[in-house]
XYZ file of C-alpha atoms in Angstrom:
760
model
C 0.000 0.000 0.000
C 2.888 2.395 0.784
C 4.289 1.818 -2.689
C 0.881 2.391 -4.255
C 0.427 5.727 -2.493
C 3.929 6.753 -3.518
C 3.176 6.027 -7.150
C -0.052 7.988 -6.993
C 1.714 11.008 -5.537
C 4.459 10.703 -8.149
C 2.003 10.526 -11.001
C -0.120 13.399 -9.748
C 2.981 15.587 -10.166
C 2.342 15.533 -13.919
C -0.624 17.870 -13.710
C -2.201 19.738 -16.584
C -3.407 23.310 -16.422
C -6.590 24.708 -18.004
C -4.821 25.189 -21.340
C -3.626 21.580 -21.411
C 0.052 22.507 -20.934
C 2.489 20.565 -18.774
C 3.719 22.796 -15.954
C 7.221 21.355 -15.982
C 9.398 22.365 -18.957
C 11.703 19.728 -20.344
C 13.350 18.783 -23.617
C 11.288 16.542 -25.891
C 13.615 13.560 -25.405
C 13.716 13.817 -21.611
C 9.977 14.379 -21.523
C 9.403 11.290 -23.662
C 11.606 9.231 -21.334
C 9.780 10.569 -18.287
C 6.407 9.757 -19.838
C 7.543 6.224 -20.684
C 8.743 5.674 -17.123
C 5.521 7.135 -15.795
C 3.432 4.824 -17.988
C 5.376 1.768 -16.825
C 4.937 2.690 -13.162
C 1.240 3.385 -13.701
C 0.807 -0.021 -15.337
C 2.576 -1.697 -12.440
C 0.434 0.115 -9.863
C -2.741 -0.688 -11.774
C -1.915 -4.389 -12.095
C -1.263 -4.622 -8.340
C -4.685 -3.395 -7.200
C -6.583 -5.858 -4.988
C -10.117 -6.136 -3.619
C -8.825 -4.605 -0.388
C -7.538 -1.420 -2.026
C -9.598 1.592 -0.777
C -12.150 2.876 -3.342
C -10.607 6.322 -3.735
C -7.177 4.798 -4.354
C -8.635 2.386 -6.911
C -10.044 5.261 -8.922
C -6.922 7.439 -8.639
C -4.779 4.644 -10.048
C -7.309 3.816 -12.754
C -7.546 7.480 -13.713
C -3.783 7.655 -14.177
C -3.910 4.464 -16.237
C -6.472 6.072 -18.543
C -4.396 9.234 -18.896
C -1.399 7.190 -20.010
C -2.974 4.497 -22.164
C -6.106 5.962 -23.757
C -6.605 9.043 -25.884
C -5.777 10.460 -29.298
C -2.054 10.515 -28.510
C -1.979 6.712 -28.292
C -2.820 5.803 -31.894
C -3.569 7.472 -35.213
C -6.946 5.697 -35.407
C -8.397 8.391 -33.151
C -7.747 11.146 -35.671
C -8.601 8.861 -38.588
C -11.967 8.206 -36.976
C -12.830 11.537 -35.377
C -10.805 14.068 -37.356
C -7.916 16.353 -36.440
C -9.834 19.542 -35.768
C -11.481 19.834 -32.357
C -15.251 20.404 -32.581
C -18.360 20.476 -30.410
C -21.248 18.280 -31.472
C -24.133 20.746 -31.490
C -26.784 18.023 -31.526
C -25.312 16.593 -28.312
C -25.832 19.735 -26.235
C -28.281 19.645 -23.323
C -29.017 22.107 -20.521
C -31.182 22.031 -17.421
C -31.778 25.345 -15.656
C -33.042 25.377 -12.072
C -33.653 28.152 -9.514
C -30.123 28.410 -8.146
C -28.214 25.890 -10.254
C -27.857 24.526 -13.765
C -26.476 21.491 -15.594
C -24.761 22.031 -18.941
C -23.631 19.072 -21.049
C -22.113 18.485 -24.479
C -19.918 16.135 -26.524
C -16.676 16.810 -28.396
C -15.297 14.825 -31.321
C -11.948 14.318 -29.530
C -11.165 13.659 -25.859
C -10.822 16.975 -24.050
C -10.676 18.638 -20.668
C -13.500 21.134 -20.396
C -15.135 23.737 -18.223
C -17.895 26.306 -18.374
C -17.177 29.991 -17.882
C -20.217 31.836 -16.557
C -21.385 35.008 -14.842
C -23.961 37.781 -14.912
C -22.009 39.587 -17.639
C -19.783 38.585 -20.549
C -16.818 38.925 -18.208
C -17.978 35.566 -16.723
C -15.602 35.573 -13.697
C -16.619 32.067 -12.628
C -15.931 28.648 -14.033
C -16.701 25.037 -13.251
C -13.960 22.622 -12.093
C -11.765 20.997 -14.736
C -12.292 17.196 -14.843
C -9.628 14.700 -13.866
C -8.912 13.505 -17.423
C -9.825 13.918 -21.074
C -13.361 12.855 -22.031
C -15.682 13.007 -25.042
C -18.817 13.573 -22.901
C -18.901 16.576 -20.578
C -21.380 17.331 -17.761
C -20.887 20.435 -15.618
C -22.808 21.819 -12.642
C -23.191 25.552 -12.113
C -23.991 26.207 -8.449
C -24.856 29.039 -6.073
C -26.701 31.013 -8.735
C -29.128 33.838 -8.012
C -32.779 33.134 -8.812
C -34.628 35.077 -11.504
C -31.345 36.221 -13.045
C -29.846 36.286 -16.532
C -26.492 34.515 -16.898
C -23.913 34.484 -19.671
C -21.816 31.373 -20.293
C -19.545 29.714 -22.821
C -18.100 26.230 -23.244
C -14.316 25.780 -23.204
C -12.717 22.580 -24.519
C -8.990 21.733 -24.608
C -7.661 18.589 -26.280
C -4.524 16.594 -25.463
C -2.395 18.643 -27.857
C -3.443 21.899 -26.199
C -5.841 22.989 -28.943
C -8.580 25.110 -27.405
C -12.027 26.024 -28.665
C -14.627 28.270 -27.086
C -18.299 28.446 -27.896
C -19.998 31.744 -28.601
C -21.557 33.576 -25.689
C -24.778 31.902 -24.533
C -27.529 33.095 -22.177
C -29.833 31.340 -19.729
C -32.289 32.560 -17.070
C -32.790 31.147 -13.609
C -36.454 31.260 -12.638
C -38.314 30.414 -9.488
C -40.093 27.045 -9.724
C -43.695 27.840 -8.816
C -45.294 25.554 -6.216
C -42.139 23.489 -5.776
C -41.861 21.562 -2.521
C -38.460 22.154 -0.943
C -36.400 19.287 0.455
C -35.688 18.958 3.359
C -38.130 21.817 4.019
C -40.846 20.397 6.235
C -40.387 16.786 5.145
C -38.502 15.776 8.281
C -35.698 13.230 8.081
C -34.794 10.800 5.307
C -36.063 8.769 3.687
C -38.058 11.705 2.330
C -41.468 10.593 1.107
C -42.452 12.247 -2.186
C -46.180 11.581 -2.467
C -47.654 14.675 -4.139
C -48.528 13.804 -7.737
C -47.568 16.121 -10.609
C -45.247 18.122 -8.369
C -41.671 19.349 -8.505
C -39.544 18.630 -5.444
C -36.491 20.903 -5.160
C -33.487 19.941 -3.025
C -32.076 23.041 -1.317
C -28.963 21.672 0.449
C -26.562 18.746 0.535
C -28.146 15.783 2.302
C -26.652 12.819 4.150
C -28.961 9.885 4.846
C -27.877 7.105 7.193
C -30.098 4.701 5.257
C -32.302 5.405 2.210
C -32.732 8.974 0.979
C -35.917 9.271 -1.159
C -39.111 7.226 -1.372
C -41.197 8.201 -4.418
C -44.869 7.343 -3.956
C -46.711 9.271 -6.680
C -46.709 9.843 -10.424
C -45.805 12.907 -12.430
C -43.020 13.856 -10.014
C -39.957 15.908 -10.968
C -37.076 15.631 -8.509
C -34.675 18.546 -9.004
C -31.548 17.869 -6.966
C -30.604 21.534 -7.192
C -26.963 20.805 -7.999
C -26.538 19.301 -4.526
C -24.940 16.066 -3.313
C -27.116 13.358 -1.779
C -25.231 10.774 0.278
C -27.153 7.621 1.184
C -26.297 4.411 3.070
C -23.968 6.255 5.388
C -24.129 3.903 8.377
C -24.088 0.181 9.078
C -27.679 -1.063 8.986
C -27.981 -3.689 11.728
C -31.563 -4.697 10.877
C -31.100 -4.610 7.110
C -34.151 -5.614 5.094
C -34.062 -4.643 1.450
C -37.844 -4.891 1.090
C -38.290 -2.150 3.691
C -36.981 1.216 2.509
C -36.602 2.325 6.142
C -34.199 -0.564 6.722
C -32.167 -0.359 3.513
C -29.740 2.080 1.939
C -31.104 2.988 -1.515
C -30.606 6.535 -2.799
C -33.857 7.103 -4.716
C -36.460 4.373 -4.853
C -39.833 3.997 -6.510
C -41.697 0.682 -6.175
C -44.521 -0.579 -8.354
C -47.892 0.128 -6.819
C -49.870 1.054 -9.957
C -49.568 4.779 -9.521
C -49.755 7.445 -12.195
C -46.908 7.341 -14.724
C -44.187 9.926 -15.047
C -40.917 10.518 -13.190
C -38.093 12.957 -13.916
C -34.831 13.319 -11.991
C -32.355 16.095 -12.848
C -29.361 18.116 -11.791
C -27.278 16.726 -8.941
C -25.069 14.064 -7.380
C -26.082 10.848 -5.612
C -23.422 8.788 -3.883
C -23.110 5.842 -1.536
C -21.834 6.502 1.957
C -19.934 4.412 4.469
C -22.360 1.506 5.004
C -20.623 -1.817 4.477
C -23.493 -4.256 4.951
C -23.074 -5.951 1.585
C -19.386 -6.458 2.184
C -20.139 -8.468 5.321
C -21.691 -11.185 3.160
C -18.646 -11.751 1.013
C -16.943 -14.020 3.541
C -19.670 -16.619 3.056
C -20.339 -17.682 6.653
C -23.422 -15.462 6.863
C -24.784 -17.115 3.737
C -24.462 -20.469 5.527
C -26.427 -19.304 8.556
C -28.257 -22.288 10.109
C -31.423 -20.211 10.459
C -33.156 -20.737 7.044
C -35.187 -17.537 7.262
C -32.156 -15.450 8.199
C -30.125 -17.041 5.401
C -32.911 -16.323 2.895
C -33.075 -12.682 3.987
C -29.310 -12.277 3.747
C -29.234 -13.811 0.274
C -32.031 -11.548 -0.989
C -30.328 -8.447 0.334
C -26.908 -9.483 -0.929
C -28.108 -9.750 -4.509
C -29.506 -6.217 -4.613
C -27.089 -3.843 -2.958
C -27.815 -0.182 -2.308
C -28.432 1.271 -5.761
C -28.197 5.013 -6.224
C -31.495 5.001 -8.132
C -33.963 2.114 -8.328
C -37.246 2.365 -10.240
C -39.769 -0.482 -10.492
C -42.788 -0.808 -12.770
C -42.750 2.743 -14.068
C -43.269 4.287 -17.495
C -42.448 7.749 -18.854
C -39.120 8.142 -17.031
C -36.377 10.673 -17.770
C -33.135 10.947 -15.812
C -30.545 13.484 -16.962
C -27.758 15.600 -15.552
C -27.319 13.235 -12.594
C -23.999 11.914 -11.285
C -24.121 8.603 -9.428
C -21.205 7.245 -7.438
C -20.981 3.839 -5.781
C -18.437 1.389 -4.402
C -20.218 -1.359 -2.425
C -20.478 -4.945 -3.765
C -23.526 -5.880 -5.856
C -24.303 -2.198 -6.519
C -26.024 -0.561 -9.469
C -25.908 3.106 -10.318
C -29.402 3.006 -11.825
C -31.654 -0.052 -11.793
C -34.936 -0.277 -13.690
C -37.129 -3.304 -12.945
C -40.221 -4.222 -14.994
C -39.816 -1.113 -17.133
C -42.239 -0.212 -19.902
C -43.193 2.783 -21.992
C -40.628 5.509 -22.607
C -37.329 5.748 -20.757
C -34.805 8.435 -21.653
C -31.568 8.141 -19.640
C -29.095 10.729 -20.908
C -26.250 13.111 -20.069
C -25.525 11.427 -16.736
C -22.191 10.544 -15.118
C -21.492 7.173 -13.497
C -18.505 6.433 -11.272
C -17.909 2.998 -9.758
C -15.020 2.982 -7.275
C -15.614 -0.573 -6.093
C -13.855 -3.878 -6.648
C -15.740 -6.615 -4.841
C -18.509 -8.912 -6.052
C -19.595 -12.355 -4.981
C -22.259 -13.086 -7.598
C -21.524 -11.894 -11.135
C -24.434 -13.723 -12.746
C -27.936 -12.542 -13.641
C -29.059 -9.769 -11.330
C -25.934 -9.994 -9.258
C -22.731 -8.159 -9.939
C -22.294 -4.445 -10.333
C -23.804 -2.414 -13.178
C -23.847 1.220 -14.131
C -27.429 1.001 -15.379
C -29.728 -1.698 -16.586
C -33.244 -2.768 -17.431
C -34.475 -5.989 -15.881
C -37.618 -7.773 -16.985
C -39.134 -4.973 -19.056
C -42.630 -5.673 -20.395
C -42.093 -6.176 -24.117
C -45.844 -6.422 -24.664
C -46.232 -2.800 -23.653
C -43.608 -1.549 -26.081
C -44.613 -0.173 -29.441
C -44.043 -2.246 -32.541
C -40.659 -0.619 -33.168
C -39.401 -1.584 -29.720
C -37.435 1.662 -29.310
C -38.867 3.020 -26.077
C -35.828 2.473 -23.847
C -33.075 4.942 -24.775
C -29.680 5.379 -23.132
C -27.473 8.068 -24.654
C -24.764 10.675 -24.035
C -23.832 9.213 -20.656
C -20.280 9.221 -19.282
C -19.275 6.100 -17.373
C -15.939 7.060 -15.846
C -15.355 3.544 -14.516
C -17.235 0.327 -13.891
C -15.876 -2.859 -12.336
C -18.301 -5.040 -14.281
C -21.292 -4.385 -16.549
C -22.319 -0.994 -17.877
C -25.493 -0.708 -19.981
C -27.910 -3.599 -20.025
C -30.861 -4.343 -22.333
C -32.016 -1.004 -23.743
C -33.349 -0.804 -27.302
C -31.381 2.265 -28.381
C -27.900 2.834 -26.949
C -25.934 5.648 -28.534
C -23.160 8.186 -27.966
C -22.179 6.913 -24.524
C -18.588 6.957 -23.274
C -17.727 3.856 -21.252
C -14.621 2.783 -19.294
C -14.660 -0.843 -18.117
C -12.090 -1.930 -15.523
C -13.050 -5.607 -15.248
C -12.718 -7.453 -11.946
C -14.589 -10.651 -12.884
C -15.303 -12.907 -15.853
C -17.572 -11.284 -18.457
C -17.657 -7.577 -17.738
C -19.793 -6.187 -20.548
C -19.810 -2.590 -21.737
C -23.049 -2.858 -23.749
C -25.550 -5.681 -23.668
C -28.354 -4.735 -26.105
C -31.998 -5.742 -25.861
C -32.833 -9.186 -27.197
C -34.634 -7.810 -30.251
C -34.540 -4.667 -32.386
C -31.478 -3.174 -30.719
C -29.562 -0.250 -32.183
C -26.093 0.497 -30.797
C -24.230 3.388 -32.409
C -21.721 6.181 -31.842
C -20.459 4.829 -28.507
C -16.863 5.139 -27.308
C -15.826 2.103 -25.269
C -12.578 1.558 -23.347
C -11.760 -1.896 -21.986
C -9.155 -3.181 -19.569
C -8.841 -5.475 -16.569
C -9.494 -9.156 -16.088
C -12.141 -10.230 -18.621
C -14.012 -7.530 -20.481
C -16.104 -7.411 -23.656
C -17.300 -4.368 -25.583
C -20.605 -5.057 -27.369
C -22.572 -8.286 -26.942
C -25.106 -10.099 -29.048
C -28.886 -10.167 -29.322
C -31.435 -12.769 -30.386
C -32.772 -10.918 -33.409
C -32.399 -7.772 -35.513
C -29.383 -6.034 -33.981
C -27.615 -3.104 -35.687
C -24.225 -2.003 -34.363
C -22.849 1.018 -36.240
C -20.095 3.589 -35.894
C -18.803 2.585 -32.458
C -15.191 3.033 -31.307
C -13.585 0.460 -29.007
C -10.125 0.775 -27.456
C -8.724 -2.184 -25.476
C -5.637 -2.148 -23.246
C -4.431 -5.452 -21.826
C -3.149 -5.670 -18.257
C -1.806 -8.586 -16.235
C -4.046 -9.462 -13.286
C -2.974 -13.096 -12.855
C -0.194 -13.826 -10.373
C 0.103 -17.523 -11.166
C -1.830 -20.241 -12.912
C -4.070 -22.059 -12.684
C -6.841 -20.118 -10.979
C -4.804 -17.553 -9.109
C -5.295 -13.867 -9.724
C -5.357 -10.412 -8.186
C -9.021 -10.033 -9.145
C -10.433 -13.448 -10.010
C -13.455 -14.455 -7.886
C -14.183 -17.775 -9.564
C -12.239 -20.504 -11.300
C -13.688 -20.543 -14.811
C -10.460 -19.638 -16.501
C -6.869 -18.683 -15.984
C -6.235 -15.845 -18.404
C -6.789 -12.147 -18.910
C -9.060 -11.609 -21.907
C -10.378 -8.555 -23.759
C -12.787 -8.723 -26.700
C -14.212 -5.901 -28.777
C -17.399 -7.577 -30.051
C -18.782 -10.966 -29.179
C -21.487 -13.477 -30.114
C -21.529 -16.710 -28.112
C -23.621 -19.870 -28.176
C -23.043 -21.948 -25.091
C -22.629 -25.703 -24.684
C -23.810 -27.652 -27.708
C -25.219 -24.503 -29.278
C -28.665 -24.056 -30.774
C -29.516 -20.659 -29.268
C -31.126 -18.605 -32.037
C -29.270 -15.476 -33.225
C -30.573 -13.862 -36.404
C -29.879 -10.681 -38.396
C -26.933 -9.309 -36.422
C -25.262 -6.528 -38.410
C -22.048 -4.683 -37.487
C -20.945 -1.836 -39.752
C -18.387 1.001 -39.800
C -17.005 0.340 -36.327
C -13.391 0.816 -35.204
C -11.763 -1.670 -32.820
C -8.241 -1.086 -31.534
C -6.323 -3.047 -28.931
C -2.897 -3.631 -27.438
C -2.262 -6.953 -25.760
C 0.485 -7.312 -23.191
C 1.928 -9.551 -20.507
C 0.476 -12.740 -21.983
C -3.149 -11.682 -22.031
C -5.573 -12.749 -24.758
C -7.194 -10.235 -27.098
C -9.897 -10.684 -29.724
C -11.086 -7.875 -31.935
C -14.194 -9.944 -32.600
C -15.202 -13.368 -31.316
C -18.294 -14.433 -33.252
C -19.621 -17.965 -32.848
C -20.853 -19.893 -35.862
C -23.586 -22.476 -35.340
C -26.508 -24.069 -37.183
C -28.782 -21.583 -35.347
C -26.883 -18.331 -36.072
C -28.217 -16.769 -39.266
C -27.246 -13.693 -41.246
C -24.434 -12.298 -39.122
C -22.588 -9.656 -41.181
C -19.514 -7.684 -40.075
C -18.973 -5.022 -42.749
C -16.807 -1.971 -43.394
C -15.027 -2.061 -40.037
C -11.426 -1.338 -39.039
C -9.849 -3.752 -36.558
C -6.315 -3.209 -35.300
C -4.820 -5.535 -32.681
C -1.183 -5.280 -31.581
C 0.936 -7.434 -29.282
C 3.307 -5.262 -27.250
C 5.661 -8.030 -26.102
C 6.803 -11.556 -26.891
C 4.444 -13.157 -24.336
C 1.233 -11.894 -25.941
C 0.726 -14.356 -28.786
C -2.960 -15.226 -28.324
C -4.312 -12.134 -30.017
C -5.933 -11.398 -33.369
C -8.198 -8.996 -35.215
C -10.759 -11.741 -35.850
C -11.215 -14.941 -33.827
C -13.553 -17.368 -35.604
C -15.174 -19.170 -32.710
C -18.063 -21.641 -32.828
C -20.364 -23.950 -30.914
C -19.223 -27.380 -29.727
C -21.411 -29.404 -32.085
C -21.040 -30.825 -35.583
C -19.001 -28.062 -37.219
C -20.102 -29.167 -40.660
C -23.568 -27.808 -39.809
C -22.350 -24.300 -38.984
C -24.046 -21.672 -41.146
C -21.790 -19.049 -42.781
C -20.825 -15.814 -41.038
C -19.718 -12.944 -43.287
C -16.902 -10.404 -42.854
C -17.128 -7.918 -45.729
C -14.837 -5.047 -46.765
C -13.027 -4.846 -43.430
C -9.503 -3.619 -42.805
C -7.638 -6.011 -40.471
C -4.342 -4.692 -39.075
C -2.057 -6.648 -36.734
C 1.539 -7.341 -35.817
C 0.679 -10.784 -34.421
C -2.280 -12.342 -36.315
C -4.959 -11.038 -38.652
C -7.335 -14.018 -38.477
C -7.286 -16.691 -35.790
C -9.351 -19.752 -36.625
C -10.565 -20.731 -33.164
C -9.070 -20.934 -29.702
C -9.644 -22.779 -26.427
C -13.015 -21.076 -25.914
C -14.653 -21.990 -29.218
C -13.892 -23.310 -32.686
C -16.138 -22.326 -35.574
C -16.361 -23.347 -39.194
C -17.666 -21.599 -42.328
C -16.494 -18.037 -41.670
C -16.348 -16.078 -44.952
C -14.108 -13.047 -45.590
C -15.048 -10.966 -48.631
C -13.056 -8.003 -49.991
C -11.149 -7.660 -46.736
C -7.717 -6.048 -46.559
C -5.114 -7.773 -44.367
C -2.247 -5.586 -43.188
C 0.871 -6.448 -41.206
C 2.058 -3.814 -38.716
C 5.579 -4.007 -37.345
C 7.953 -6.956 -37.066
C 6.765 -9.147 -34.214
C 8.729 -12.425 -34.469
C 5.611 -14.549 -33.856
C 3.494 -12.913 -36.557
C 1.359 -15.035 -38.892
C -1.445 -13.993 -41.198
C -3.496 -17.008 -40.055
C -3.365 -19.169 -36.926
C -5.394 -22.313 -36.227
C -6.000 -23.037 -32.542
C -8.403 -24.743 -30.147
C -7.333 -28.342 -30.752
C -10.311 -29.391 -32.900
C -10.481 -29.229 -36.691
C -12.362 -26.323 -38.276
C -13.036 -26.048 -41.983
C -14.903 -24.464 -44.902
C -13.464 -21.027 -44.182
C -13.304 -18.822 -47.284
C -11.344 -15.717 -48.256
C -12.834 -14.138 -51.376
C -11.176 -11.210 -53.188
C -9.124 -10.296 -50.138
C -6.134 -7.985 -50.424
C -2.928 -9.219 -48.806
C -0.692 -6.334 -47.827
C 3.079 -6.360 -47.582
C 4.257 -8.986 -45.123
C 0.992 -10.940 -45.248
C 0.286 -13.924 -47.472
C -2.639 -16.142 -48.329
C -0.549 -19.190 -47.338
C 1.171 -17.798 -44.229
C -0.448 -20.146 -41.706
C 0.586 -21.529 -38.318
C -1.253 -24.689 -37.186
C -0.735 -24.000 -33.501
C -3.118 -26.576 -32.031
C -5.606 -28.133 -34.422
C -6.658 -31.273 -36.266
C -5.715 -32.402 -39.745
C -9.196 -31.725 -41.207
C -8.766 -27.969 -40.742
C -8.698 -25.881 -43.897
C -9.467 -22.574 -45.570
C -9.983 -21.717 -49.218
C -8.721 -18.777 -51.267
C -11.245 -17.606 -53.855
C -11.317 -14.850 -56.460
C -14.154 -13.405 -58.489
C -14.026 -14.040 -62.212
C -16.061 -11.619 -64.331
C -16.776 -12.583 -67.940
C -17.648 -9.928 -70.501
C -19.353 -11.609 -73.434
C -22.609 -11.568 -75.420
C -26.027 -11.258 -73.734
C -27.569 -14.673 -73.156
C -24.364 -16.599 -73.785
C -24.027 -19.992 -72.085
C -20.962 -20.184 -69.853
C -19.328 -23.241 -68.330
C -16.198 -23.202 -66.205
C -14.142 -26.294 -65.332
C -11.220 -26.526 -62.922
C -7.861 -28.000 -63.837
C -9.159 -31.505 -63.092
C -12.053 -31.075 -65.509
C -14.648 -30.765 -62.751
C -17.518 -28.384 -63.475
C -17.179 -25.368 -61.182
C -19.863 -23.116 -62.669
C -22.581 -23.020 -65.325
C -24.738 -19.991 -66.110
C -26.130 -17.464 -68.591
C -24.720 -13.981 -69.234
C -27.113 -11.156 -68.359
C -28.645 -8.564 -70.712
C -25.351 -6.657 -70.758
C -23.321 -9.776 -71.425
C -21.896 -9.836 -67.888
C -21.449 -12.767 -65.580
C -19.496 -13.071 -62.327
C -18.714 -16.009 -60.072
C -16.212 -16.845 -57.335
C -13.637 -19.498 -58.179
C -11.222 -21.228 -55.833
C -7.513 -20.747 -56.327
C -6.641 -23.343 -53.705
C -7.557 -24.962 -50.412
C -4.870 -24.737 -47.726
C -4.576 -27.782 -45.453
C -2.128 -29.222 -42.894
C 0.477 -31.669 -44.151
C -1.217 -34.416 -42.124
C -4.441 -34.216 -44.145
C -5.282 -37.204 -46.320
C -8.162 -37.928 -48.667
C -9.329 -40.687 -46.335
C -10.404 -37.963 -43.853
C -8.891 -39.505 -40.716
C -8.372 -36.765 -38.125
C -5.045 -36.566 -36.333
C -3.352 -33.769 -34.403
C -1.194 -31.545 -36.582
C 2.510 -31.887 -35.797
C 4.048 -30.004 -38.743
C 2.887 -26.655 -37.504
C 4.660 -24.412 -40.004
C 4.043 -26.451 -43.155
C 0.997 -26.794 -45.375
C -0.264 -28.378 -48.554
C -2.324 -26.531 -51.151
C -4.954 -28.174 -53.324
C -4.747 -26.065 -56.490
C -7.862 -25.715 -58.664
C -6.386 -23.270 -61.152
C -6.030 -22.820 -64.097
C -9.668 -22.895 -65.205
C -11.084 -23.604 -68.643
C -13.884 -21.257 -69.724
C -16.361 -22.287 -72.434
C -18.741 -19.688 -73.914
C -21.421 -20.820 -76.355
C -24.013 -18.920 -78.440
C -26.041 -21.249 -80.621
C -23.533 -23.307 -82.579
C -20.636 -20.972 -81.831
C -18.258 -21.739 -78.986
C -15.073 -20.165 -77.679
C -12.776 -21.373 -74.914
C -10.127 -19.655 -72.873
C -7.879 -20.586 -69.963
C -7.422 -18.313 -66.955
C -5.132 -18.615 -63.944
C -7.191 -17.580 -60.883
C -4.496 -16.097 -58.666
C -6.366 -12.841 -58.241
C -9.587 -11.086 -59.137
C -9.925 -11.266 -62.933
C -12.050 -9.971 -65.823
C -12.029 -11.914 -69.105
C -13.524 -10.593 -72.345
C -14.764 -13.312 -74.714
C -16.429 -12.023 -77.852
C -17.276 -13.756 -81.126
């Protein structure tokens, strides 16, 4: 702990002023050396965090990790994706103006440090605090304002290079909220009961609640936090009973009792206090209490935690401009049970400073926000009633956004402490996930998960940074709370079918996303891990950029694409399609399977494979996972310098494994001409009729690449000659074109995409 505090103090020395300039002046070379040393010490401190590290220390170290390893300075993909010129997204702007406070929020195209200058004149004279690091999403609170007063303000944004932009002068008016009920006012002590329908409740001071803070018992309520801080669960609750709000520690709670719809919460901070009830259950002896009723009560409480906001059975909900902060085990920032109708959760800030969990599954774990058991029957036919957008999640130890229909323009930082920490888990059907910025690190984190049907994932940016959390294997780690696996894993996008497969997944489309990752210290990294199966239909990954780099010699289990699959008859796997993607790596562009899953029938069309750097273990293709996988196809793919269609390493696989190189042949001939194409063995590969313009196109195989151990008898053995291969060549092809009694033939070598003109 002494070393950890020392590192934090050392790193905090490298502060940044409001113009983004380093206070200390050094030469560029010495500054670069200092930054490299700083980054190494930050990585070491981050990897040494344990479940016993105090919450504030956890976040300080994580914040320094983000400053060193994320941001536009770390890779050119940031500027390629978001541009070089700093801009404010005008459509992202949102304000809430109260009597004596205001919330102002916006988004920039690049990560920036920001503040708001404001005052009663254009001289401003006041400004909001500068945040602790560079973000895309910005939420600022203006406090201690005068009521019924005109204010001037402008937005100031400074990127990592010191570029600064200021908005034009803006104006807002603070106005008295007529008939608002003040809190505390005459409401006594917390939990404050809000039971006047269609009323605004206005918080007038910071509040500390030993147990729960607010109990909402009516519809049409607006809770204006007034820019204040609400601290709940601030003492140990000896007679804890989650079902009783007077004996629990929830921040804001509304239970389902069929009241009028409508709830709005704006403009303030809600944070957990010092209660440690949940933590008492981690040891396990309380869960084994011989009193069955006591054990049942403890288990029920332990799965729920003290959420900052918990809403049950409510429609027409909007929460915006709210910061939630939590650290206890099994905690949620915002929890929505049995939701229906319209939910709009936007421009909020979430900060999880915790580490511990003892149930990661289902409703356990720790989540920034999530919808549980929403009533699909009450949704409209488009299924787009639950929206989560423009939220900043500064850190989460596990899951972030769960099961909303529309999830867009959120900024998410996942610091995983357990298996399967998910940034975005869309709704089962009709989900739309777009414009999100996702940052992954820690033990086992994934960016965007799958759905059952009709999922569109567009224009998201994912940055992964590997970190070593294991101290020895098997099943020993700084963070691991179960013994499923023994490795650190990060994955950008994922579709999984468990066990023998058969879970239906249909119409999953991923387009124009950017995935970037750096693996280190032996951790695994997968740009995508999509399962193939007989029940997964029409999965298309199109127009994306995936860049995965290994930073050291230990990190060899990493790739842009990992073709996983269900553990059933792989010959039944339906095709998955990767179209027009750019795959960049210094270790492996395409990995055909690994220990977690081995899939067949993955098709790559018009993809560009690029080698970056000179890692000694680089291969264009790697086969892994022990079992044979086959029927993979690469059609019209471009192999950049250093890559090759036959650069394959059979790391751990069976002799039936294979992939095929195909190229499109286009024939320009007479309309209606009969075309037949035979391979070099005389086998018919294609027969068809030219269209009205005399055009005809078809893919033809150049070769099938197999291990040296493969034989025509099809007996599977483990591949021993890992660096060798055999190629079944199908080229050259003989083309026959016939019109009536006229026929012409031509031979073509299919070693690339070709066009052949055959005219009579």
